[in-house]
Coordinates of C-alpha atoms (C1' of nucleotides) in Angstrom, one line a residue:
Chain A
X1 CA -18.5 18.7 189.5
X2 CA -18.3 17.9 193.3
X3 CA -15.1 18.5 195.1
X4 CA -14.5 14.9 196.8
X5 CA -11.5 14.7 198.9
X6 CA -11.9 11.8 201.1
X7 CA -8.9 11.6 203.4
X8 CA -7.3 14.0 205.3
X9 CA -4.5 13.9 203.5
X10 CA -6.6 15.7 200.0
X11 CA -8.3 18.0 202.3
X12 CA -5.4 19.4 203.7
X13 CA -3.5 19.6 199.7
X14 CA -6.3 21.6 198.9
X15 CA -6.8 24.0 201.8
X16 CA -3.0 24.2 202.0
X17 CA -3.2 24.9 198.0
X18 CA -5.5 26.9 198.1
X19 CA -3.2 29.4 200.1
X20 CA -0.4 28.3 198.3
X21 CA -2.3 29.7 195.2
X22 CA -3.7 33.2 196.1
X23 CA -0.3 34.0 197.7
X24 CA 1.1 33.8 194.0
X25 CA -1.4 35.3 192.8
X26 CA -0.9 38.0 194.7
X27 CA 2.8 38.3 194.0
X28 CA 1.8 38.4 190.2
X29 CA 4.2 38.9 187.3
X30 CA 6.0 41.9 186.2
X31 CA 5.0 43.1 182.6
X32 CA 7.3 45.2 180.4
X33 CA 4.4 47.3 178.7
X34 CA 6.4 49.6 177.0
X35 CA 7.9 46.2 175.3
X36 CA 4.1 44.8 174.6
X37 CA 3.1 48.0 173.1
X38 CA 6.4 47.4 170.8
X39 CA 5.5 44.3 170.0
X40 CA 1.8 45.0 169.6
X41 CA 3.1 47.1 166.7
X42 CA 5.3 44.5 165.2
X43 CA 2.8 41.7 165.5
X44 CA 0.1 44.0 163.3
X45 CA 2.9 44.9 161.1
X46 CA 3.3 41.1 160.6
X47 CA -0.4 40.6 160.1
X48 CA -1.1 43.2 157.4
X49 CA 1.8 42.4 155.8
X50 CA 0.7 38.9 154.9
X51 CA -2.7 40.5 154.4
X52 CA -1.4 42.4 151.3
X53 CA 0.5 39.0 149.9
X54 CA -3.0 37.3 150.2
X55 CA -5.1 40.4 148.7
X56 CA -2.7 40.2 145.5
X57 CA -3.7 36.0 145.4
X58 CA -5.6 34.7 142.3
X59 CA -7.0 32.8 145.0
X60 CA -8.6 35.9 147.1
X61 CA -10.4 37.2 143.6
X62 CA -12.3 34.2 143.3
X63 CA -13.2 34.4 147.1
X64 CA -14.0 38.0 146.2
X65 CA -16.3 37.4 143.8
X66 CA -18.3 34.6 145.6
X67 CA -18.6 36.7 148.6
X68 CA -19.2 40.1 147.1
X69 CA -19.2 42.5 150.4
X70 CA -19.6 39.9 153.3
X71 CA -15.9 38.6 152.3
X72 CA -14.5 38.0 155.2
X73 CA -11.1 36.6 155.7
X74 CA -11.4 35.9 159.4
X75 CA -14.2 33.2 158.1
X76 CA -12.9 29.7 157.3
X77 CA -16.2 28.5 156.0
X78 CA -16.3 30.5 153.5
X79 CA -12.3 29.6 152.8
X80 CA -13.7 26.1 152.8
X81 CA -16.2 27.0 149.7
X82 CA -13.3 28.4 148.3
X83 CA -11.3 25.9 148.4
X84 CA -13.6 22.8 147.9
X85 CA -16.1 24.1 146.0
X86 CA -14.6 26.7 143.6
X87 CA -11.0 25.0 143.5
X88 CA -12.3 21.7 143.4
X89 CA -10.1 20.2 146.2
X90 CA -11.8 17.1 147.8
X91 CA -12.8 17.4 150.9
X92 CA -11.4 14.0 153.2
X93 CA -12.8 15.1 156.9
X94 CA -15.9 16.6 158.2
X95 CA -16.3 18.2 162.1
X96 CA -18.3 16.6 164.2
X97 CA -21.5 18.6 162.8
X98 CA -20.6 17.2 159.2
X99 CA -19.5 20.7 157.9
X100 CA -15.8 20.5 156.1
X101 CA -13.1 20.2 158.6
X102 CA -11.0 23.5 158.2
X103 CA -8.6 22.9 160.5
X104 CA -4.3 23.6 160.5
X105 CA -4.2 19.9 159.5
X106 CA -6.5 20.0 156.7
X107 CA -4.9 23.6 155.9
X108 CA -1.4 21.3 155.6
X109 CA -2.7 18.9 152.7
X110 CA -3.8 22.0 150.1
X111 CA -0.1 23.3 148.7
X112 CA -1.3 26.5 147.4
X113 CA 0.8 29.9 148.5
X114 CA -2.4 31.3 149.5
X115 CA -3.7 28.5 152.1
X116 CA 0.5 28.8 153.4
X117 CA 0.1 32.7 153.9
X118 CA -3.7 32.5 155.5
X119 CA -2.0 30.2 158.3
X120 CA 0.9 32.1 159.2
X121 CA -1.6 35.0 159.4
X122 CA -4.0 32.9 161.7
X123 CA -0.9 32.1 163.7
X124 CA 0.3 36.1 164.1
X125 CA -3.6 37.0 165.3
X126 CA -3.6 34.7 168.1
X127 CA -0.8 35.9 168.9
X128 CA -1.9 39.6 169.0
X129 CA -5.8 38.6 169.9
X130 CA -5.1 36.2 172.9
X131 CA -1.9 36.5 173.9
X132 CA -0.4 40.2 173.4
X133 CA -4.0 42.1 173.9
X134 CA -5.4 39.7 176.5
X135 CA -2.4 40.2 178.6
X136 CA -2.5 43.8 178.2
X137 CA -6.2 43.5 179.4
X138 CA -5.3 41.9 182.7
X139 CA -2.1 44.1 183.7
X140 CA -2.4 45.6 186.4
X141 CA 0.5 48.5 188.0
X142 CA 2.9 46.7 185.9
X143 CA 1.9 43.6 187.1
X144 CA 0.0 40.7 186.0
X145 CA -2.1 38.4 188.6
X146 CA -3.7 35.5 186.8
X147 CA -6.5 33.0 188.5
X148 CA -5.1 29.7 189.4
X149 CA -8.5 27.5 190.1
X150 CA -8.4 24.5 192.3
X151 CA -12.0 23.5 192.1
X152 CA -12.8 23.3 188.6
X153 CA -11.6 20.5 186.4
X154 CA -12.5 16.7 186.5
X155 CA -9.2 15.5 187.0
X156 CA -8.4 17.5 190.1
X157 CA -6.2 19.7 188.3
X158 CA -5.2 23.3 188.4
X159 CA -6.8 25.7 185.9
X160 CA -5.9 29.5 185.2
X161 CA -7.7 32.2 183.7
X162 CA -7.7 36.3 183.1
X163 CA -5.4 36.0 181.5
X164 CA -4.8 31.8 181.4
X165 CA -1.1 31.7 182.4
X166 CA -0.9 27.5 181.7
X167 CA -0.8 28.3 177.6
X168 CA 1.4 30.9 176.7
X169 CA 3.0 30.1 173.6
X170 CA 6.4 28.3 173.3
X171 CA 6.5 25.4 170.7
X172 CA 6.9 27.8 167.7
X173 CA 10.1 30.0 168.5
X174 CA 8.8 33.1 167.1
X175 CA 5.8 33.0 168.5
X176 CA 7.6 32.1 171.9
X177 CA 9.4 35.1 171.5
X178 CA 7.3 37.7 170.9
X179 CA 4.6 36.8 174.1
X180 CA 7.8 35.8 176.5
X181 CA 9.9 39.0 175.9
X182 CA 6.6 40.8 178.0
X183 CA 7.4 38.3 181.2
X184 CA 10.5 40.4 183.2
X185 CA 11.7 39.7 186.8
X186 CA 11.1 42.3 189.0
X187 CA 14.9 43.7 188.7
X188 CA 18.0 44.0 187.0
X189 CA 19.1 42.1 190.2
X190 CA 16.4 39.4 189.5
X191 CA 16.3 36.6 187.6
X192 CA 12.9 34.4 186.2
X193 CA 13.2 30.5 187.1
X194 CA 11.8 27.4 185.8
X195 CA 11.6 24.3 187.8
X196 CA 10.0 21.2 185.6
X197 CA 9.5 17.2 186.6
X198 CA 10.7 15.4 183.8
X199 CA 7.9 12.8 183.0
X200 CA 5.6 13.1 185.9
X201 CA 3.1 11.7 183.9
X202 CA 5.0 8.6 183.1
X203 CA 6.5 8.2 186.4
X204 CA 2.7 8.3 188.6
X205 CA 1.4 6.0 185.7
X206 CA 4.3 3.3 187.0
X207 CA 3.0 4.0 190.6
X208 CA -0.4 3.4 189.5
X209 CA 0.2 0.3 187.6
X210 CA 3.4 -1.0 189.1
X211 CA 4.4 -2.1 185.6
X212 CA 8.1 -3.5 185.8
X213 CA 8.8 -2.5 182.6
X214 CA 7.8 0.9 183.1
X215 CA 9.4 1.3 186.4
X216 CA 12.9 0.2 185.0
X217 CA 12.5 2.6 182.1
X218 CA 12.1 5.9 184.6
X219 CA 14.0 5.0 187.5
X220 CA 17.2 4.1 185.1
X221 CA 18.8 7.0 184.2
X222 CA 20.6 4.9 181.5
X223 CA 17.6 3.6 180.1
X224 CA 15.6 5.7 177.4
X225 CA 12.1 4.5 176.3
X226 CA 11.6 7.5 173.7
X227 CA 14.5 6.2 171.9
X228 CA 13.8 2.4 171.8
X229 CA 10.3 2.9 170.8
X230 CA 11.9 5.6 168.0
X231 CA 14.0 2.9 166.8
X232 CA 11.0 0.5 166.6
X233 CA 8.7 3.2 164.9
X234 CA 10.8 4.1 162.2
X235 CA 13.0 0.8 162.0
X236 CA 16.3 2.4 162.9
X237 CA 19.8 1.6 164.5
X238 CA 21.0 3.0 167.5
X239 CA 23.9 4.7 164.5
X240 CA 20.8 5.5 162.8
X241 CA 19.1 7.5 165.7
X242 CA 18.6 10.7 165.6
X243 CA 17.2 13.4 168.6
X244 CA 14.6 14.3 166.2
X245 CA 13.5 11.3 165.5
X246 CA 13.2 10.5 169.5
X247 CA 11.0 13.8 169.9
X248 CA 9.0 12.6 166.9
X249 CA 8.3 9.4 168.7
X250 CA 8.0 10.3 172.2
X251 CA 5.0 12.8 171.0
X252 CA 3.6 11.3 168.1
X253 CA 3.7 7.7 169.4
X254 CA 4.3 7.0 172.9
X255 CA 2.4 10.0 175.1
X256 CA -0.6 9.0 172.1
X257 CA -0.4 5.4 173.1
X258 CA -0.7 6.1 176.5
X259 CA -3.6 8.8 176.5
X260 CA -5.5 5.4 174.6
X261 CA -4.7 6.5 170.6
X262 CA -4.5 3.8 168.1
X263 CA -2.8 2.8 165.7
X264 CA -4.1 4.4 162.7
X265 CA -3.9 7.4 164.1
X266 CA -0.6 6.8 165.8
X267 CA 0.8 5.7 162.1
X268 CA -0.9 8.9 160.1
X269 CA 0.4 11.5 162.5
X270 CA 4.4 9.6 162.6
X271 CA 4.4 9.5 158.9
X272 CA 3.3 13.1 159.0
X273 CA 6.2 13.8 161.7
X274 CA 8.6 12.8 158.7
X275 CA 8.0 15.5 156.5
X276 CA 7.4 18.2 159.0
X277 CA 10.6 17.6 160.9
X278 CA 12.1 16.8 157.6
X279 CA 13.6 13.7 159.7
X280 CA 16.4 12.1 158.4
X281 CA 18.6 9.3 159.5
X282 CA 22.0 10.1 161.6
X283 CA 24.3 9.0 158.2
X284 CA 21.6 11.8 156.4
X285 CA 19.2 9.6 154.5
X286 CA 16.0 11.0 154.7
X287 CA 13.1 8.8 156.9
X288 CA 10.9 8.0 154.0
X289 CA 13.5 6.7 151.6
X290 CA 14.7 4.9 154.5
X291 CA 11.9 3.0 155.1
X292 CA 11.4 1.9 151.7
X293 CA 14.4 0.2 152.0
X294 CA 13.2 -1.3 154.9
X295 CA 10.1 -2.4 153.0
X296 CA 7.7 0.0 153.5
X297 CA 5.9 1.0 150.6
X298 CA 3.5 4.0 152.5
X299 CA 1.7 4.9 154.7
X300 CA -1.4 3.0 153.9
X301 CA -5.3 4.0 154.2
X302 CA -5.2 4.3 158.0
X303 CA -9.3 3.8 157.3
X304 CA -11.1 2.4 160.1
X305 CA -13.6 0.6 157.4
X306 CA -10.3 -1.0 155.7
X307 CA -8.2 -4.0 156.7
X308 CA -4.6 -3.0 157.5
X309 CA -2.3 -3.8 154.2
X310 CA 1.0 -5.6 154.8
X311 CA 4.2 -4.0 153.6
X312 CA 2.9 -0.7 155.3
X313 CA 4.2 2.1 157.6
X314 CA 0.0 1.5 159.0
X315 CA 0.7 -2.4 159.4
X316 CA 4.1 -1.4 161.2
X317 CA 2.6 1.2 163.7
X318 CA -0.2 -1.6 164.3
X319 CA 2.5 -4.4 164.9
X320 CA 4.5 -2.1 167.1
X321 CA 1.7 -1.4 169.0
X322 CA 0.9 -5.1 169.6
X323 CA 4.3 -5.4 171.0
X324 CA 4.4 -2.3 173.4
X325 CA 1.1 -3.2 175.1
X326 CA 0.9 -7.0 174.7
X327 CA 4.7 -7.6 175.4
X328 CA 6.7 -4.7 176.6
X329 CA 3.7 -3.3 179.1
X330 CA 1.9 -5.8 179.9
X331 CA 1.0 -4.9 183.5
X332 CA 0.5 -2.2 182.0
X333 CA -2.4 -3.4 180.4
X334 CA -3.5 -5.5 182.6
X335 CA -4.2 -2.5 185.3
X336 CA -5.9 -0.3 182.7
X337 CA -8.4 -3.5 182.3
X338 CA -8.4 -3.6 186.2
X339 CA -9.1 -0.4 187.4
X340 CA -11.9 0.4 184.6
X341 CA -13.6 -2.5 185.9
X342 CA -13.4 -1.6 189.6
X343 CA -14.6 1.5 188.6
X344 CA -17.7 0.3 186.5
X345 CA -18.2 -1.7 189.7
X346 CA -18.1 0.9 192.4
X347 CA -19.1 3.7 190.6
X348 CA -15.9 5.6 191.6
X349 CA -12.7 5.6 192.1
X350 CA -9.9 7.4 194.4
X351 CA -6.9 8.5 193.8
X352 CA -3.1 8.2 195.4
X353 CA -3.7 11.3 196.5
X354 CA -7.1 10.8 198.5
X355 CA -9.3 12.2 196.2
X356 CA -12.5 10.4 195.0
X357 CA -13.7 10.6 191.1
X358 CA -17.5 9.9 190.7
X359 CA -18.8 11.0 187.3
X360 CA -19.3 9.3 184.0
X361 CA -16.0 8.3 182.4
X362 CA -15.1 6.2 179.3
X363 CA -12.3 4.4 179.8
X364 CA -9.6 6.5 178.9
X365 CA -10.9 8.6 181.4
X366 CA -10.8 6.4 183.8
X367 CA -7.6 5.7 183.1
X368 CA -5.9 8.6 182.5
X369 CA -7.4 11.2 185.2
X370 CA -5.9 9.8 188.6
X371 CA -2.4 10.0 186.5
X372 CA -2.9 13.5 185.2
X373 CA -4.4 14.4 188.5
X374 CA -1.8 13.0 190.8
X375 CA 1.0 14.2 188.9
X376 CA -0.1 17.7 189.2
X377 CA -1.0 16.8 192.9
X378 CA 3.3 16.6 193.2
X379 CA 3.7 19.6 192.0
X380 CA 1.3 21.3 194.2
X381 CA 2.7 19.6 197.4
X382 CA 6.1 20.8 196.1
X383 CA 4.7 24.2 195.5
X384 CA 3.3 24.7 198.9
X385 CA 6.4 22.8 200.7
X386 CA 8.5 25.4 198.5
X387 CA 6.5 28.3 199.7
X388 CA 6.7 28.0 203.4
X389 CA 10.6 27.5 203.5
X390 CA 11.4 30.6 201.7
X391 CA 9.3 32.5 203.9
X392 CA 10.8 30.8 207.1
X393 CA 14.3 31.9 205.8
X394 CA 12.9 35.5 205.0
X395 CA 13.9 35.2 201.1
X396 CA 13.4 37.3 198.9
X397 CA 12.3 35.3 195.8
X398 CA 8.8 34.7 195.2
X399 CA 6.8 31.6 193.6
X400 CA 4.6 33.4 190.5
X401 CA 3.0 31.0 188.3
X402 CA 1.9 27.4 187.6
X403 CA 2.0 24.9 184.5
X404 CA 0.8 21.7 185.9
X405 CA 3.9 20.4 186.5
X406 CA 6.2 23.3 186.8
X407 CA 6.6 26.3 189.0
X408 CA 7.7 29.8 188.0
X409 CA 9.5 32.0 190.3
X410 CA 10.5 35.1 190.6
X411 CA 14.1 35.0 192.0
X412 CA 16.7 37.3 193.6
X413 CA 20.0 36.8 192.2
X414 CA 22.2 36.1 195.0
X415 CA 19.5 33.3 196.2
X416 CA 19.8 31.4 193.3
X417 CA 21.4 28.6 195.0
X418 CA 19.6 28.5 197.9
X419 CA 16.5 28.2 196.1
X420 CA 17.9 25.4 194.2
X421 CA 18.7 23.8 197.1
X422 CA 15.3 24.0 198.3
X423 CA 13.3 23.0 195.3
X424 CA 16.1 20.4 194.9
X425 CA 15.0 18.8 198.8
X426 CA 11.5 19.1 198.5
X427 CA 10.8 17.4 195.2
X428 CA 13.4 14.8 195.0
X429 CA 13.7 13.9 198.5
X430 CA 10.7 14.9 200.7
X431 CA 8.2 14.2 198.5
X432 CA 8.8 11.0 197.7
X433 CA 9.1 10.6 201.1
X434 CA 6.4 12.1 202.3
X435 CA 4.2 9.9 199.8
X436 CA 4.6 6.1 200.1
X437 CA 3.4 5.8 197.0
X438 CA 5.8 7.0 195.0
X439 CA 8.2 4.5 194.2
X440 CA 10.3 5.6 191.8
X441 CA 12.4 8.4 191.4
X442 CA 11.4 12.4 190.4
X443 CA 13.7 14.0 188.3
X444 CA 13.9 17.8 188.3
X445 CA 15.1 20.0 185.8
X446 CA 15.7 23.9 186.5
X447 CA 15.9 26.6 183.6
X448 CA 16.8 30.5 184.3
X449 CA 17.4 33.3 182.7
X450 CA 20.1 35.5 183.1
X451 CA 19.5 38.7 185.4
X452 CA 16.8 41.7 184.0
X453 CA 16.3 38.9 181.2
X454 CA 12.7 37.8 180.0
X455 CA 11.2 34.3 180.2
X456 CA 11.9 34.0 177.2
X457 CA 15.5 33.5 177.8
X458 CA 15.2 30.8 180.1
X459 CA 17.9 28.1 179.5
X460 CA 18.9 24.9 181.6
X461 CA 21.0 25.3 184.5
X462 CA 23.0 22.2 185.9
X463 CA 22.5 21.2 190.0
X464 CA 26.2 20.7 190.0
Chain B
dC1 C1' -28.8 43.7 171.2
dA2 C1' -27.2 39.5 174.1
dA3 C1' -26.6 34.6 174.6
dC4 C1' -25.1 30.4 172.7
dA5 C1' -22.8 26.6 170.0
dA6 C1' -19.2 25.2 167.1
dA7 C1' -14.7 25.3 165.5
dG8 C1' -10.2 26.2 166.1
dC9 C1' -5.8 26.6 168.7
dG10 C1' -2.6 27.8 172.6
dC11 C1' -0.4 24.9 176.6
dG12 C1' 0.7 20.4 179.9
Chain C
dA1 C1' -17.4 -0.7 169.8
dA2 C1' -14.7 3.3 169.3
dA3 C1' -10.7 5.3 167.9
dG4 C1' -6.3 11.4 172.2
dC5 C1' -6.5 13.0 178.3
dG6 C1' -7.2 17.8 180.6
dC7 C1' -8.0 23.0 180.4
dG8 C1' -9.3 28.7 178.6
dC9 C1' -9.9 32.2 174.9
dT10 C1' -11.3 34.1 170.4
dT11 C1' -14.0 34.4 166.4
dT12 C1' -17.8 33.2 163.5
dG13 C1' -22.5 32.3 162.7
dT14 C1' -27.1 31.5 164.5
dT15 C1' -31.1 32.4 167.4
dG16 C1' -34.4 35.1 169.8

DNA sequence: CAACAAAGCGCG
DNA sequence: AAAGCGCGCTTTGTTG
């Protein structure tokens, strides 16, 4: 890939980034290794433990006697023989290479106590492999100092490595727990803080596309565009509505819709949401019994060789999806067709932020990488912004880390509002100022955790 | 033995 | 017509 910045204005985000970067990477984050080795010990613990409930399954003495000494339960091709050809489960969906798809999806549809226990056993050595060993790898006095790369990915994005800081676990609390607990502040006087956008993604689409709709929906604070299309997913009230059932929506059919998913996909994975989340109405009826009073009568095939069947959550999903890009986001629409076909024209296109993307896209590509690459362009601007005016005031809180759209920092207790204040005044106020662009507003969000307390403690804080 | 591809999974 | 955008890391299994 060939770095193209082609105003000013990229060159100097990057060189200034760049800087930014390695200055945070040379502050690094403090470890607690005494705690890692602790929890290196409970995560094996963990592991073997479910190793002994899968050695005593009916399930592992068939494996063992197919296998003979090369059983291996790290191998999930031979749990696929297992499972398809020994149990006799049917195998629905093949990998790319037309071997049996093995994946935590697939995993999901066999019930057997065995296939239950093998996952949560996957889940505990990632944990231990990736996370809790490949951060011990990396540590350094104490200290950790990942890579954060600004000439690597397609999009013009960040990426981090040794160890990657951008995907430590936290959508599975347990799991969240037992890697955060090793990130510390550098003191009992110190505290670890989170700054987030809320929606960047969304919000630099609506600059992009200048869709009304979508302006409205996140410059309004009143107005809430996970929960209307919640209601229209799963055909419930605004008494009905539930957070849950927002959250369902929000990742399992808007962010989808907008990446370029459809609907068959959109409807499988919703209808999927139901039982995972066990979602239930507000007045406590659950979703599924719900929607057959609504006249639903399943999901449906969700095949791409079959015709959608009325009276189906699939014929729903593909009706709501008619509405949200035909009606509701038009322009929407309209600028996806647009700027695919100035790209196919051109041969490139460039960004909001002065960068120029050249190589082979499809359309979703084309689509989706100035967004993802601006958004995280905010961020950086922020970042750097953030950087200079806490050494200009002599602070003594440090930016550490990265995620795209959020920035981690290491800060000293009685600074805590002044930081705020700063990170505050860059990212809702300068930089929308300093980028014309940007015409709607950004929304910040700040998490902390209490003094001498680990990232994983992190909870909102108000701006007051 | 090293190098590589495929599959899977962690995050935004 | 195809059918989810972007990354990094680990393990398995193959190849030479």
């Amino acid at each position: 890939m060939i770095l193209q910045p082609v105003t000013h204005e990229g060159y100097n985000l990057f060189h200034d980034g760049m800087q930014a970067l390695s200055e945070m990477e040379a502050n690094g984050i403090r470890i607690d290794t005494e705690y890692l080795g602790r929890a290196k010990e409970e995560c094996k613990a963990k592991i073997a433990e479910l190793k002994v409930s899968l050695l005593a399954d009916d399930v592992y003495t068939k494996w063992r006697r197919r296998f003979g000494q090369d059983t291996n339960l790290g191998s999930r091709e031979q749990l696929g023989e297992v499972i398809f050809d020994i149990l006799k489960y049917s195998c629905k969906v093949h990998t790319p290479s037309g071997r049996p798809s093995m994946d935590d999806e697939v995993l999901q549809t066999i019930k057997l106590l065995f296939v239950k226990n093998y996952m949560e056993a996957e889940r505990w050595k990632k944990a231990l492999n990736t996370y809790l060993r490949g951060i011990e790898r990396e540590v350094c006095n104490g200290y950790l100092h990942p890579f954060f790369n600004l000439h690597i990915t397609m999009t013009y994005r960040s990426s981090s490595d040794s160890p990657n800081f951008q995907n430590i676990p936290i959508r599975r609390p347990e799991i969240a727990k037992l890697i955060r607990m090793a990130f510390i502040p550098r003191g009992s006087n110190r505290q670890i803080v989170e700054f987030d956008f809320k929606g960047i993604e969304v919000s630099v689409a609506a600059c992009y596309n200048h869709d009304l709709v979508l302006i409205e929906y996140v410059s309004d604070p009143i107005k809430d565009m996970h929960g209307d299309m919640g209601r229209q997913c799963y055909i419930v009230t605004r008494k009905q509505m539930t957070k849950l059932i927002r959250y369902a929506t929000k990742n399992g059919f808007v962010f989808p819709e907008f990446y370029g998913n459809w609907y068959k996909a959109v409807a499988k994975d919703l209808w999927t949401k139901i039982t995972e989340l066990k979602l239930e109405t507000a007045d406590g009826v659950p979703l599924k019994e719900h929607l057959r009073k609504q006249g639903i009568r399943g999901l449906g095939k969700c095949d791409p060789e079959e015709d959608v069947v009325p009276d189906t959550f699939e014929y729903h999903i593909k009706e709501v999806e008619d509405d949200f890009w035909h009606r509701r986001f038009k322009i929407y629409d309209q600028w996806k067709r647009d700027w695919n076909n100035a790209y196919l024209e051109k041969g490139y296109f460039d960004t909001l932020t002065g960068f120029r993307c050249s190589a082979m896209m499809d359309r979703k590509q084309c689509v989706n990488f100035p967004i993802q690459g601006s958004a995280f362009h905010c961020l950086l601007w922020s970042l750097i912004r953030v950087q200079k005016l806490l050494h200009k005031y002599n602070m003594k809180s440090f930016i550490i880390g990265q995620i795209h759209d959020s920035m981690i920092m290491d800060v000293l207790q009685r600074e805590l509002k002044d930081v705020m204040d700063i990170v505050r005044q860059v990212t809702m106020i300068d930089l929308t100022k300093h980028w014309k662009w940007i015409i709607v507003p950004m929304r910040v969000e700040c998490e902390a955790a209490p003094p001498g307390r680990s990232w994983y403690e992190k909870k909102e804080i108000e701006w007051e």
